[in-house]
Coordinates of C-alpha atoms and ligand atoms in Angstrom, one line a residue:
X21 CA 78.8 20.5 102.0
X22 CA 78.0 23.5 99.6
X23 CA 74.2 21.4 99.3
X24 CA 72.0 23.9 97.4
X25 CA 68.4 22.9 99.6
X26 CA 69.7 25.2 102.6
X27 CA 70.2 27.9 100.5
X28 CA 66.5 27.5 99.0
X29 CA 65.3 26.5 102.6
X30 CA 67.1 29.8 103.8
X31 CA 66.0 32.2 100.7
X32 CA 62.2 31.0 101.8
X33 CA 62.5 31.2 105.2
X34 CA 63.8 34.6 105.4
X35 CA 61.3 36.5 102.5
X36 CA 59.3 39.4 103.3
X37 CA 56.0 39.8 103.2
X38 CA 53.2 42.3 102.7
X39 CA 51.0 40.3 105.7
X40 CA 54.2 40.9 108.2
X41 CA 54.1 37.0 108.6
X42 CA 57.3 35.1 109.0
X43 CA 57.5 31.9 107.4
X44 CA 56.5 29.0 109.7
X45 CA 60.1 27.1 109.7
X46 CA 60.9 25.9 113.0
X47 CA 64.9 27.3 112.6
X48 CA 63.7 30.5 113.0
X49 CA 64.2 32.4 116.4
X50 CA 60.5 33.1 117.7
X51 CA 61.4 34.6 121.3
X52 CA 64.0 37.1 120.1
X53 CA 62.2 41.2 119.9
X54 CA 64.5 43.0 117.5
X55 CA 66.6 46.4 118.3
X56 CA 66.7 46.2 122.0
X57 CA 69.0 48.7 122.7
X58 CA 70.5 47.1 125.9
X59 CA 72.0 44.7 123.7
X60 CA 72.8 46.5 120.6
X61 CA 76.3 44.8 119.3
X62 CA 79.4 47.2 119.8
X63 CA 80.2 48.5 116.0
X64 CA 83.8 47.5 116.1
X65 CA 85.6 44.7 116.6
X66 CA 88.5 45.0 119.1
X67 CA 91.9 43.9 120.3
X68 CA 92.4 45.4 124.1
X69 CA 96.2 45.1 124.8
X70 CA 97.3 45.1 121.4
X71 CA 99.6 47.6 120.0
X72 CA 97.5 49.7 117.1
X73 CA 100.0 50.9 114.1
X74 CA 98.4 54.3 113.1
X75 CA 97.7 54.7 108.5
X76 CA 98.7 57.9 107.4
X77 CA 96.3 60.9 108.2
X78 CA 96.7 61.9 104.3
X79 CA 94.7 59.7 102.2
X80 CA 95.8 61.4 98.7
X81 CA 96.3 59.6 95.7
X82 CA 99.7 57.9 96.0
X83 CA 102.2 58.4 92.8
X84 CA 104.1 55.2 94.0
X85 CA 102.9 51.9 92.1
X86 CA 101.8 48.9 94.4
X87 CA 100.7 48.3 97.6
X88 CA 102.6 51.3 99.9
X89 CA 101.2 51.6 103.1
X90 CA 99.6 55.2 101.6
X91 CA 98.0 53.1 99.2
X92 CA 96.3 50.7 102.1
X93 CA 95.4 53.7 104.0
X94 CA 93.4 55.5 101.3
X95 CA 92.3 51.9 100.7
X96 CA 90.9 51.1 103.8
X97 CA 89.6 54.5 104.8
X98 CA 87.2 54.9 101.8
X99 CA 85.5 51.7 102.0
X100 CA 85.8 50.8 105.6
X101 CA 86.8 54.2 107.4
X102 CA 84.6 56.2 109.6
X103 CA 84.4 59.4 108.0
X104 CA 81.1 61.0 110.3
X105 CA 79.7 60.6 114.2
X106 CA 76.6 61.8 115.9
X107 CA 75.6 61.2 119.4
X108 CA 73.3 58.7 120.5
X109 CA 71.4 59.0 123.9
X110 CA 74.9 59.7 125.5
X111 CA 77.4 56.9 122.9
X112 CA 78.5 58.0 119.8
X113 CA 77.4 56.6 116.6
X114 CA 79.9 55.9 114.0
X115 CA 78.9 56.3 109.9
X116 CA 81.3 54.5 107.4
X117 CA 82.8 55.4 104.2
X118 CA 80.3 52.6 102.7
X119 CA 77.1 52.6 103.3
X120 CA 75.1 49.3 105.4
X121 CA 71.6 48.6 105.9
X122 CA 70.8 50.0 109.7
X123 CA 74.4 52.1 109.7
X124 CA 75.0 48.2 111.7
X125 CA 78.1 47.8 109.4
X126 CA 78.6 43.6 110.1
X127 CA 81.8 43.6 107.9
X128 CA 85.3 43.7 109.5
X129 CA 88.3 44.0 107.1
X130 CA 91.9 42.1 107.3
X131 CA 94.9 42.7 105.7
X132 CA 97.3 40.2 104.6
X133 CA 100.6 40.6 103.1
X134 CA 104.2 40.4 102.3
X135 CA 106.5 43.4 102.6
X136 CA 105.2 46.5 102.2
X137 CA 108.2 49.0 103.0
X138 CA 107.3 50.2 106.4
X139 CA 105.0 47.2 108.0
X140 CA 106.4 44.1 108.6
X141 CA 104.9 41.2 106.9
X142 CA 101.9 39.6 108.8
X143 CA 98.1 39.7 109.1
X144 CA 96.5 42.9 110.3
X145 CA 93.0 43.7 111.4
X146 CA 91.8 47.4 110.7
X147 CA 90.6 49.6 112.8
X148 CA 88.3 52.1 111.4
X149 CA 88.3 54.6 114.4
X150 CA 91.9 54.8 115.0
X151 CA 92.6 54.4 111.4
X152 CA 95.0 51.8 112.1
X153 CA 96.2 48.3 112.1
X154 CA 97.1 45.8 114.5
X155 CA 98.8 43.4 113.6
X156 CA 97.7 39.5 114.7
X157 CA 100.9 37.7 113.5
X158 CA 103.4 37.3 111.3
X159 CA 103.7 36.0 107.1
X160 CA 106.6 35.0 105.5
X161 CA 108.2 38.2 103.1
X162 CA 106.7 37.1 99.5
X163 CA 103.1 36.6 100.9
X164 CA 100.9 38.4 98.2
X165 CA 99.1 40.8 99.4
X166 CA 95.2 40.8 100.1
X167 CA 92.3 42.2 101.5
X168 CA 89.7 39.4 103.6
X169 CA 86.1 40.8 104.6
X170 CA 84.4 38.7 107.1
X171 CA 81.3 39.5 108.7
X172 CA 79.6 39.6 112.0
X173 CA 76.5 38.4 112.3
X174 CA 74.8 39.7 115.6
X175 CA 75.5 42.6 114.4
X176 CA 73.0 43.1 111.4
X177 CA 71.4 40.3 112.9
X178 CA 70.1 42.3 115.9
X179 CA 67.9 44.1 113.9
X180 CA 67.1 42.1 110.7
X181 CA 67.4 38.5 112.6
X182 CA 67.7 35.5 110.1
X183 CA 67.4 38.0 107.0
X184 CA 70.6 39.4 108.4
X185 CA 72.3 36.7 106.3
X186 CA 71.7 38.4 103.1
X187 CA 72.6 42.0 105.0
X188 CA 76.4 40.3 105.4
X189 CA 76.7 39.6 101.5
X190 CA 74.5 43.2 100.3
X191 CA 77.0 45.4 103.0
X192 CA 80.3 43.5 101.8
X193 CA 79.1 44.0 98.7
X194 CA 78.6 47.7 99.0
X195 CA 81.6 48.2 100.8
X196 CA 83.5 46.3 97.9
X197 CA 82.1 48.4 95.3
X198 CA 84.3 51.6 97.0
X199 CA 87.6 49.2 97.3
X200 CA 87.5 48.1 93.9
X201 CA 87.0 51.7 92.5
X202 CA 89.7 52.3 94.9
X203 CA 92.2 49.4 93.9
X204 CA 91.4 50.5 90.3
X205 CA 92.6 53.9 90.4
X206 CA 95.8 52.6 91.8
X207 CA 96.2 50.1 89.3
X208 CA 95.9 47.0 92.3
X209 CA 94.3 44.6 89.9
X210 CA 92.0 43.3 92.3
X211 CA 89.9 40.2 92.0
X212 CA 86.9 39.0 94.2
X213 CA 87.1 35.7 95.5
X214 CA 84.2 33.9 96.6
X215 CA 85.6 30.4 96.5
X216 CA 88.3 29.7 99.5
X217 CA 88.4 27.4 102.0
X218 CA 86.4 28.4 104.9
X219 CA 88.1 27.2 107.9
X220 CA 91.5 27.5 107.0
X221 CA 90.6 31.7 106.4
X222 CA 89.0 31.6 109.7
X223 CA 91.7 30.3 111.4
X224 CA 94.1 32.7 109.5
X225 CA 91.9 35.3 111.3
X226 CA 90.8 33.9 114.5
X227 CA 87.5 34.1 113.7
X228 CA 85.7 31.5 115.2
X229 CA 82.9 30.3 112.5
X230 CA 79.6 31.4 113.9
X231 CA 79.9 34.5 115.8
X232 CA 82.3 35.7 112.9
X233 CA 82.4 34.4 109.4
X234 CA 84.6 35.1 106.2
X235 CA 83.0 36.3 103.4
X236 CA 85.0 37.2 100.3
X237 CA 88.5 37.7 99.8
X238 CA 90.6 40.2 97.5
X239 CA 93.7 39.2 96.0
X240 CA 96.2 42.0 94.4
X241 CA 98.5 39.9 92.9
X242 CA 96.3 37.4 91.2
X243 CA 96.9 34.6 94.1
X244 CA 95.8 34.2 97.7
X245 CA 98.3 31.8 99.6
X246 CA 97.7 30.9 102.8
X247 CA 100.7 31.2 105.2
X248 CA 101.2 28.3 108.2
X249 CA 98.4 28.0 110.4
X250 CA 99.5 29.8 113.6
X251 CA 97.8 31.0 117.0
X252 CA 96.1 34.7 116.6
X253 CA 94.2 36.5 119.2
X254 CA 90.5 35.8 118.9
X255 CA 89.4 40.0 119.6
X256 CA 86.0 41.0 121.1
X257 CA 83.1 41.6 119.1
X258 CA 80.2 41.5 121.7
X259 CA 79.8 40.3 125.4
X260 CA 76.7 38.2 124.6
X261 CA 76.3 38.0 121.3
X262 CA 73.2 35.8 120.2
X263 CA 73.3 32.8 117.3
X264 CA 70.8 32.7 114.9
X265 CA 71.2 28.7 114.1
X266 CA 69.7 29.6 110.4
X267 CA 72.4 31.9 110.0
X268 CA 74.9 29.3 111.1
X269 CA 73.5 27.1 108.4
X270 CA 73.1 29.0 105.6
X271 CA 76.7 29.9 105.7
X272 CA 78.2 26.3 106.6
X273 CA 76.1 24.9 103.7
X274 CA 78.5 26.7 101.3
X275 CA 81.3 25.5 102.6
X276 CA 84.1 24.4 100.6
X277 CA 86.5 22.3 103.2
X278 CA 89.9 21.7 100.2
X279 CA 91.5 23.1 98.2
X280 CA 90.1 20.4 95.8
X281 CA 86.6 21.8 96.5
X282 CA 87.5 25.2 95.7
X283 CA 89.0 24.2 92.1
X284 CA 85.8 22.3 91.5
X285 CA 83.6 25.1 92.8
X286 CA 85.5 27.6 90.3
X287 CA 85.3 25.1 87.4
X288 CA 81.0 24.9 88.0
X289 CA 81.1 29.0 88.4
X290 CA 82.5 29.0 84.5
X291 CA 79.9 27.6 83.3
X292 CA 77.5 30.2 84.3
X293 CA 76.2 33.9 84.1
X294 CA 75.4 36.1 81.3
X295 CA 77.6 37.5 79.1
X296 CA 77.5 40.9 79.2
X297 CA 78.9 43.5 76.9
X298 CA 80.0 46.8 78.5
X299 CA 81.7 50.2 78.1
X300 CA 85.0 50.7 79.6
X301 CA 85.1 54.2 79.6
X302 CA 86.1 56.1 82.8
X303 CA 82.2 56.7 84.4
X304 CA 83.8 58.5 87.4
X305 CA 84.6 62.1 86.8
X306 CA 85.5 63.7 90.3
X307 CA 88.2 62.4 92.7
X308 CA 86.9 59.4 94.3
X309 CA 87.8 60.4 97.6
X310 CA 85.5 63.3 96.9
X311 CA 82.7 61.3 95.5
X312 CA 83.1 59.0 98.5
X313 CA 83.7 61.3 101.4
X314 CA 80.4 63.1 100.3
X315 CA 78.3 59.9 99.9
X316 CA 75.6 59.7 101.8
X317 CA 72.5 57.8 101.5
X318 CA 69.4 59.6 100.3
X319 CA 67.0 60.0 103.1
X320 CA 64.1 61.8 101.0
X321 CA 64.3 62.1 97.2
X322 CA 62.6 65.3 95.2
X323 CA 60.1 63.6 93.2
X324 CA 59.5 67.3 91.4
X325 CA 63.0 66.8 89.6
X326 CA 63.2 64.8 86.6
X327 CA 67.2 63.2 86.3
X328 CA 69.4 63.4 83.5
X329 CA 69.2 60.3 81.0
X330 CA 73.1 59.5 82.1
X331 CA 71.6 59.0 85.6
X332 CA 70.2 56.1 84.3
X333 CA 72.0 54.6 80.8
X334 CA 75.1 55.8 82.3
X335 CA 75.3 54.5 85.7
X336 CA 73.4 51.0 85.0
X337 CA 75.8 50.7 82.4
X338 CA 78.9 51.0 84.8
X339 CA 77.4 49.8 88.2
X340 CA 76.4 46.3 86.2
X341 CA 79.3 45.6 84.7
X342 CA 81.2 42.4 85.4
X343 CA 83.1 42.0 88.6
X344 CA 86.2 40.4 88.0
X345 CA 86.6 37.5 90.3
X346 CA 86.3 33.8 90.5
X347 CA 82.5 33.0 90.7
X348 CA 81.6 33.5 87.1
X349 CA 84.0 33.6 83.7
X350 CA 85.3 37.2 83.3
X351 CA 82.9 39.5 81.3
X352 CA 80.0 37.6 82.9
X353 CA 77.5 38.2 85.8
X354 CA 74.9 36.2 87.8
X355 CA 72.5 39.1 87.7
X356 CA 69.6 40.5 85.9
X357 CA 67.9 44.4 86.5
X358 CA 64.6 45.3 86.6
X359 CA 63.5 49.0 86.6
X360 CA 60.6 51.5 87.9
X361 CA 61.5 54.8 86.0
X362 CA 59.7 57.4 87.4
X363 CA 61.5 60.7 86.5
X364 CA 64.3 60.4 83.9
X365 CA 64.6 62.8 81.0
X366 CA 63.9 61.0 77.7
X367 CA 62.8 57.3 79.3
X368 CA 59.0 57.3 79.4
X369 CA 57.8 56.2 83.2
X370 CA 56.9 52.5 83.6
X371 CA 58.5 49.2 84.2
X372 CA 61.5 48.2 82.2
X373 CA 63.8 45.3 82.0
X374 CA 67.5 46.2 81.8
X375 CA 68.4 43.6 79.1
X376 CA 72.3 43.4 78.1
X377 CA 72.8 46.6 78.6
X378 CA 69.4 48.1 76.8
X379 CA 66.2 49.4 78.2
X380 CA 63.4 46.7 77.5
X381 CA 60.0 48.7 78.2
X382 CA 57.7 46.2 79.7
X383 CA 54.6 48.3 80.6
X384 CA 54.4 52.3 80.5
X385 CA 52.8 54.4 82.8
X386 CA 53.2 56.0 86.8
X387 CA 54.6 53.2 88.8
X388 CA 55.7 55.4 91.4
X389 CA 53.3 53.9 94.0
X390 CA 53.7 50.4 92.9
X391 CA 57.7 50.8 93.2
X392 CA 57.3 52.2 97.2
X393 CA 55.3 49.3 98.0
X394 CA 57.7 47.0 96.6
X395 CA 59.7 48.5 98.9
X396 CA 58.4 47.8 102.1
X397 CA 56.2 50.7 101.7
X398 CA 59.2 52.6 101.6
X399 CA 58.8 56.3 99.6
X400 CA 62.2 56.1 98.7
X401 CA 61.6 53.4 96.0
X402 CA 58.6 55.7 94.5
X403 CA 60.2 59.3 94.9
X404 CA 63.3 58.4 93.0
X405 CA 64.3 59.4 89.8
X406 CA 64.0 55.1 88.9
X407 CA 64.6 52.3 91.2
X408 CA 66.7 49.7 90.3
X409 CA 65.6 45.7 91.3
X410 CA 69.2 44.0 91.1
X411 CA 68.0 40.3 90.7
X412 CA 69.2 36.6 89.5
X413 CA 66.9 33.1 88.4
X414 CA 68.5 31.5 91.6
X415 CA 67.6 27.8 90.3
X416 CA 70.3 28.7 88.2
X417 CA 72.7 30.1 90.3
X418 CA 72.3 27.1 93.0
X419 CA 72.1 23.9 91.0
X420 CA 75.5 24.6 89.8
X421 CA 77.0 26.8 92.5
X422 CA 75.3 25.4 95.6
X423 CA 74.6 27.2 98.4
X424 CA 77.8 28.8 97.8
X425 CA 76.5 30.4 94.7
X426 CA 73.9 32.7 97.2
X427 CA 76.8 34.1 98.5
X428 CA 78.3 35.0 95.1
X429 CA 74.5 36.3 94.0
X430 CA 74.1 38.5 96.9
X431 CA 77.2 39.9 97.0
X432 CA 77.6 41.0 93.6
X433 CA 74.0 42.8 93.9
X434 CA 75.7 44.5 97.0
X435 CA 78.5 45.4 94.5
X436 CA 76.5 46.9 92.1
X437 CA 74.6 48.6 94.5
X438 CA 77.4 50.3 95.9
X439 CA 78.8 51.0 92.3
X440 CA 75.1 53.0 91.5
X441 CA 75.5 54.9 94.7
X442 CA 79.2 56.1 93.4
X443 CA 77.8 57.3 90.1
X444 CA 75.0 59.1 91.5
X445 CA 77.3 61.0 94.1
X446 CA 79.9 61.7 91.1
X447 CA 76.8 63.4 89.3
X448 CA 76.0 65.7 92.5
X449 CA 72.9 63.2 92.7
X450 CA 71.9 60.3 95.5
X451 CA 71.1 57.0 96.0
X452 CA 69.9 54.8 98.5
X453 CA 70.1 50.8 99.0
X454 CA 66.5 49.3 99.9
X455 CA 64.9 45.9 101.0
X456 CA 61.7 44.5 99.4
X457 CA 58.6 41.9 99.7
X458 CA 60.2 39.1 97.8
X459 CA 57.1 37.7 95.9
X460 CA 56.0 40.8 94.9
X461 CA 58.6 42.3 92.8
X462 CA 58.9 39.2 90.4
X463 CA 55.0 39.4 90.0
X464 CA 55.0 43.3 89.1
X465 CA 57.8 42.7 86.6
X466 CA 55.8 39.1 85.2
X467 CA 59.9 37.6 85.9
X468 CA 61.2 34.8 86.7
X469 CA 64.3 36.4 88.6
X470 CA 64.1 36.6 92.2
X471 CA 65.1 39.8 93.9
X472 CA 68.1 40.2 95.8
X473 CA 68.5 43.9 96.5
X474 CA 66.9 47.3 95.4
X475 CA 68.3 50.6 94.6
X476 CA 67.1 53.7 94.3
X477 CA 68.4 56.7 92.6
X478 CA 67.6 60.4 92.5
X479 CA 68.1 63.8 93.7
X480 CA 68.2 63.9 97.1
X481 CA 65.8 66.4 98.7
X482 CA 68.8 67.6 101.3
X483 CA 72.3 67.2 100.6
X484 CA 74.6 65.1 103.1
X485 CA 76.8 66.5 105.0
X486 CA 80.2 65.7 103.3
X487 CA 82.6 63.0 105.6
X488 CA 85.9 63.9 106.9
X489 CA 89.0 62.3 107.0
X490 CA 91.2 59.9 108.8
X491 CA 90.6 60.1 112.8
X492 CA 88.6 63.8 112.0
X493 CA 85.0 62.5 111.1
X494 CA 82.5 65.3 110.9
X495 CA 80.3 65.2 113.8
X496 CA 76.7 65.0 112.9
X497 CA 74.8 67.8 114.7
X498 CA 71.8 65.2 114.1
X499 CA 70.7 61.8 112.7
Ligands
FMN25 C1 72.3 46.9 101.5 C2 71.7 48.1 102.0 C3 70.3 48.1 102.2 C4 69.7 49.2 102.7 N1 68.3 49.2 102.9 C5 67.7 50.4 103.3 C6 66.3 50.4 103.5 O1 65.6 49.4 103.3 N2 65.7 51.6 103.9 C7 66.5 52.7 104.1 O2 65.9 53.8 104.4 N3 67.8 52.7 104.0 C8 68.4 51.6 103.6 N4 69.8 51.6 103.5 C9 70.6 52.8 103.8 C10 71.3 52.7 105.1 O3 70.3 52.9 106.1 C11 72.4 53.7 105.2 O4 73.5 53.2 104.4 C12 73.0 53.8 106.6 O5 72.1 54.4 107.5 C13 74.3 54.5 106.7 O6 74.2 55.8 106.2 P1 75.1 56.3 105.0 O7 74.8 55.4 103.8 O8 74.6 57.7 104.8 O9 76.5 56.3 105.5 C14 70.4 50.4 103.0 C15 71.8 50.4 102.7 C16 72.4 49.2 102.3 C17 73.9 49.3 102.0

C-alpha cells in the first residue's frame, strides 16, 4: 500500500506528448476511441426513489455563525452548484460553479454532519440540479460536520482516458479553491484532508472503489470521525461505465487501510514542502458570490491588452499560498510556479520562476509562442496576459508521501488554479485551466519540477455570461 513506483509508473504512462504517441505500457486501454457520444457518462450522480430535501433558493451571506443549513447551501452552490445550461443536440448541458477540464465535472460532493437546526443528523449526497440533499443515513447528534469530495472516473475518463486520473485531483482541486473561499468568509475553519482511510470513507458513502473513489475530505471542526459502518444506497452514476485498470491502480496504490497508516502518513507529510511566506490581506474585493457566479473560463484572451501588475504579484501571491490541511506542515506547500509573462504592466516578457513569493527572471524576451505550444498548441497559453506552470520535484513528493503524495501534489495545483481564476474574475479579468506536453515545459524552464497543471490569465476577449442562482441557471443561448 501507498508504494510510490505506481505513482511514477502512472505519472509516465499518462504524459503528453508533442509526437501524439502514448507511452507503450501494456495497462493502458488501446481499443477504447475517446468522446463517443453514445456513451458519454450522465453528469450527475443519482438516487431514483429517494426523497430530495430542497437548500434554500437565497444563497446570501448568512449573519448566523456555524454550519446553518443557509450556510451549506451557499456552500454547496458556489463550488458544486449548476449556475448555467445550454442545449446539446436535444439534452441539456449543465455548467458548474467551478470550473472542470471538458465541463465533465467527475467530483460528487457529500455532506456529513451532526445537528444542524433543521436537517437531522446523517450523511447527505448533493444534488447540484435540484439544489438539494438526500439524505443516505443517519449520524449520531455530535458528528462534526464535513464536506467529502469523491470522484467519478468514467466520467473525465471518457474523454481524457488514463490521464483522467490527474483530471479527478486538478477539478477537486478547482472546485475546493471556491469552498474554501467560501468556508472562509463564514469563518468554517476548514482544513483539507488528504490522509483518511479509504475504504472506511467509501463505505461511509456507498461508493464502491473503482467506478467511484474518495478524494479529499473537509473537516469544519478540526476532526473527521467516522460514524458506525451502516448500509447506504449505492446511486447511479452510469449504465455501463468502463474501468480504466491504471486508473484503478494509481488510486489503490495510495491507499492508507488504518487509522495507524493515516497517523504515519501525516507524520512523513511534516516533513516536507516549502515554506512559504505570504500576505494575509483580504485579495478578494467583490462578493464572492458575484465573483463566482460570473466566473467563466476564458475561451479567447486579448493579446492587444497588457494586465495590471496586481494581475500577476497580487494573485500569485494569494492563489499560492498554503492550503491548510494535513499533507504538508501549515505555512508550507508541495509546489513550485513557473511563468511565461507575456503582457503585464511593469514585468518585462520572458520566462520567470516564481521563487518564495518573488519574480526570478530566467530569460527575457516574446515567449508567447513558446508558452501555446507548451500548451498543447493551445493559444490560450500564448494570448494571456502570463501563464502560470503550477509544478512540484515529485521524487520529492513520492519518496516520502508515496503514491499518496500525487494526490496531495495534484490537488493542491487544482487548488491554486481555482484560487487564480477567483482573483482574475474579482479584477473584471479571466482565466483559464490548461493541460500541457510534460517533458517540454521543465526543458523550456531548464527545471527540475515536473508540471502538474497550467494556468492562464488575462483579459478575456468576450465576457461570460454571468451564472444564476439556485434551480434558475442562465440558459446558454450557445456553447
Ligand atoms: C483542471 C482544468 C483543466 C482545463 N484544461 C483546459 C484546456 O486544456 N483547454 C481549455 O480550453 N480549457 C480547459 N479548461 C477549462 C474547461 O474547459 C472549463 O472549465 C469548462 O468547459 C467549464 O466551463 P466554465 O469554466 O466556463 O464553467 C480546464 C479547466 C480545468 C478546471
Amino acid at each position: 500500500m501507498n508504494n510510490p513506483e505506481v505513482a511514477r509508473e502512472y505519472h509516465r504512462a499518462t504524459m503528453h506528448d508533442p509526437s501524439g504517441l502514448r507511452p507503450d505500457d501494456p495497462r493502458l486501454v488501446r481499443d477504447y476511441r475517446p468522446l463517443q457520444w453514445d456513451r458519454k457518462p450522465p453528469q450527475f450522480k443519482t438516487y431514483p426513489g429517494l426523497e430530495s430535501i430542497l437548500l434554500p433558493d437565497d444563497i446570501s451571506l448568512s449573519p448566523s455563525k456555524g454550519l446553518s443549513v443557509d450556510a451549506l447551501g451557499r456552500l454547496l452552490f458556489l463550488s458544486a452548484g449548476v449556475v448555467r445550461t445550454a442545449d446539446l443536440a436535444g439534452d441539456t448541458l449543465y455548467f458548474r460553479a467551478a470550473g472542470s477540464a471538458g465541463n465533465l465535472s467527475p467530483i460528487e460532493v457529500y455532506v456529513l454532519t451532526g445537528d444542524v437546526p433543521g436537517l437531522a443528523a446523517g450523511v447527505y449526497h448533493y444534488e447540484p440540479v435540484e439544489h438539494a440533499l438526500v439524505r443516505l443515513r443517519p449520524a449520531p447528534g455530535d458528528t462534526p460536520p464535513a464536506l467529502i469530495l469523491t470522484g467519478v472516473p468514467w466520467r473525465t475518463a471518457w474523454k481524457y482516458r488514463e490521464r483522467g486520473f490527474r483530471h479527478l485531483y486538478w477539478d477537486a482541486g478547482t472546485m475546493l479553491a471556491q469552498m474554501l473561499a467560501v468556508a472562509d468568509e463564514a469563518a468554517l475553519a476548514a482544513r483539507v484532508q488528504v490522509g483518511f482511510v479509504d475504504e472506511a470513507v467509501a463505505a461511509l458513502l456507498g461508493a464502491d472503489g473503482v467506478h467511484e473513489v474518495a478524494l479529499a475530505v473537509v473537516p469544519f471542526a478540526g476532526t473527521f470521525i467516522l460514524p458506525e459502518p451502516e448500509d447506504v444506497p449505492s446511486g447511479h452514476l452510469a449504465d455501463d461505465p468502463l474501468e480504466f485498470p491504471l486508473i484503478t491502480l494509481a488510486q489503490r496504490a495510495g491507499h492508507l487501510a488504518t487509522d495507524q497508516d493515516v497517523e504515519s502518513w501525516r507524520r512523513a507529510a511534516t516533513t516536507l514542502g516549502g515554506e512559504r511566506p505570504y500576505s494575509t490581506a483580504r485579495a478578494l474585493r467583490r462578493p464572492l458570490d458575484e465573483v463566482i457566479r460570473g466566473r467563466g473560463s476564458s475561451r479567447q484572451f486579448h493579446p492587444g491588452l497588457t494586465a495590471p501588475n496586481e494581475l500577476l504579484g497580487g494573485a500569485m501571491d494569494w492563489a499560492t499560498r498554503p492550503v491548510e490541511g494535513d499533507f504538508v506542515i501549515d505555512g508550507a506547500t508541495l509546489l513550485d510556479h513557473y511563468l511565461a509573462v507575456h503582457a503585464v504592466d511593469g514585468v518585462e516578457p520572458g520566462a520567470y520562476h516564481w521563487r518564495a513569493g518573488e519574480l526570478e527572471q530566467l530569460r527575457a524576451g516574446d515567449v508567447r509562442g513558446a508558452a501555446s505550444h507548451l500548451c498543447l498548441d493551445q493559444a490560450l497559453g500564448g494570448n494571456s496576459a502570463y501563464t502560470a506552470f503550477h509544478c512540484a520535484r515529485l521524487e520529492d513528493v513520492l519518496a516520502p508521501l508515496g503514491s499518496r503524495g500525487y494526490r496531495a501534489a495534484n490537488l493542491e495545483a487544482g487548488i491554486v488554479e481555482g484560487r487564480l481564476h477567483l482573483f482574475a474574475y474579482d479584477r473584471g479579468l479571466g482565466a483559464t485551466g490548461l493541460t500541457f506536453y510534460d517533458r517540454e515545459v521543465p526543458r523550456f524552464f531548464g527545471s527540475e519540477a515536473d508540471p502538474l497543471l497550467v494556468t492562464a490569465v488575462g483579459a478575456p476577449a468576450h465576457a461570460p455570461t454571468s451564472g444564476g442562482l439556485p434551480r434558475r441557471p442562465v440558459r446558454l443561448r450557445r456553447t
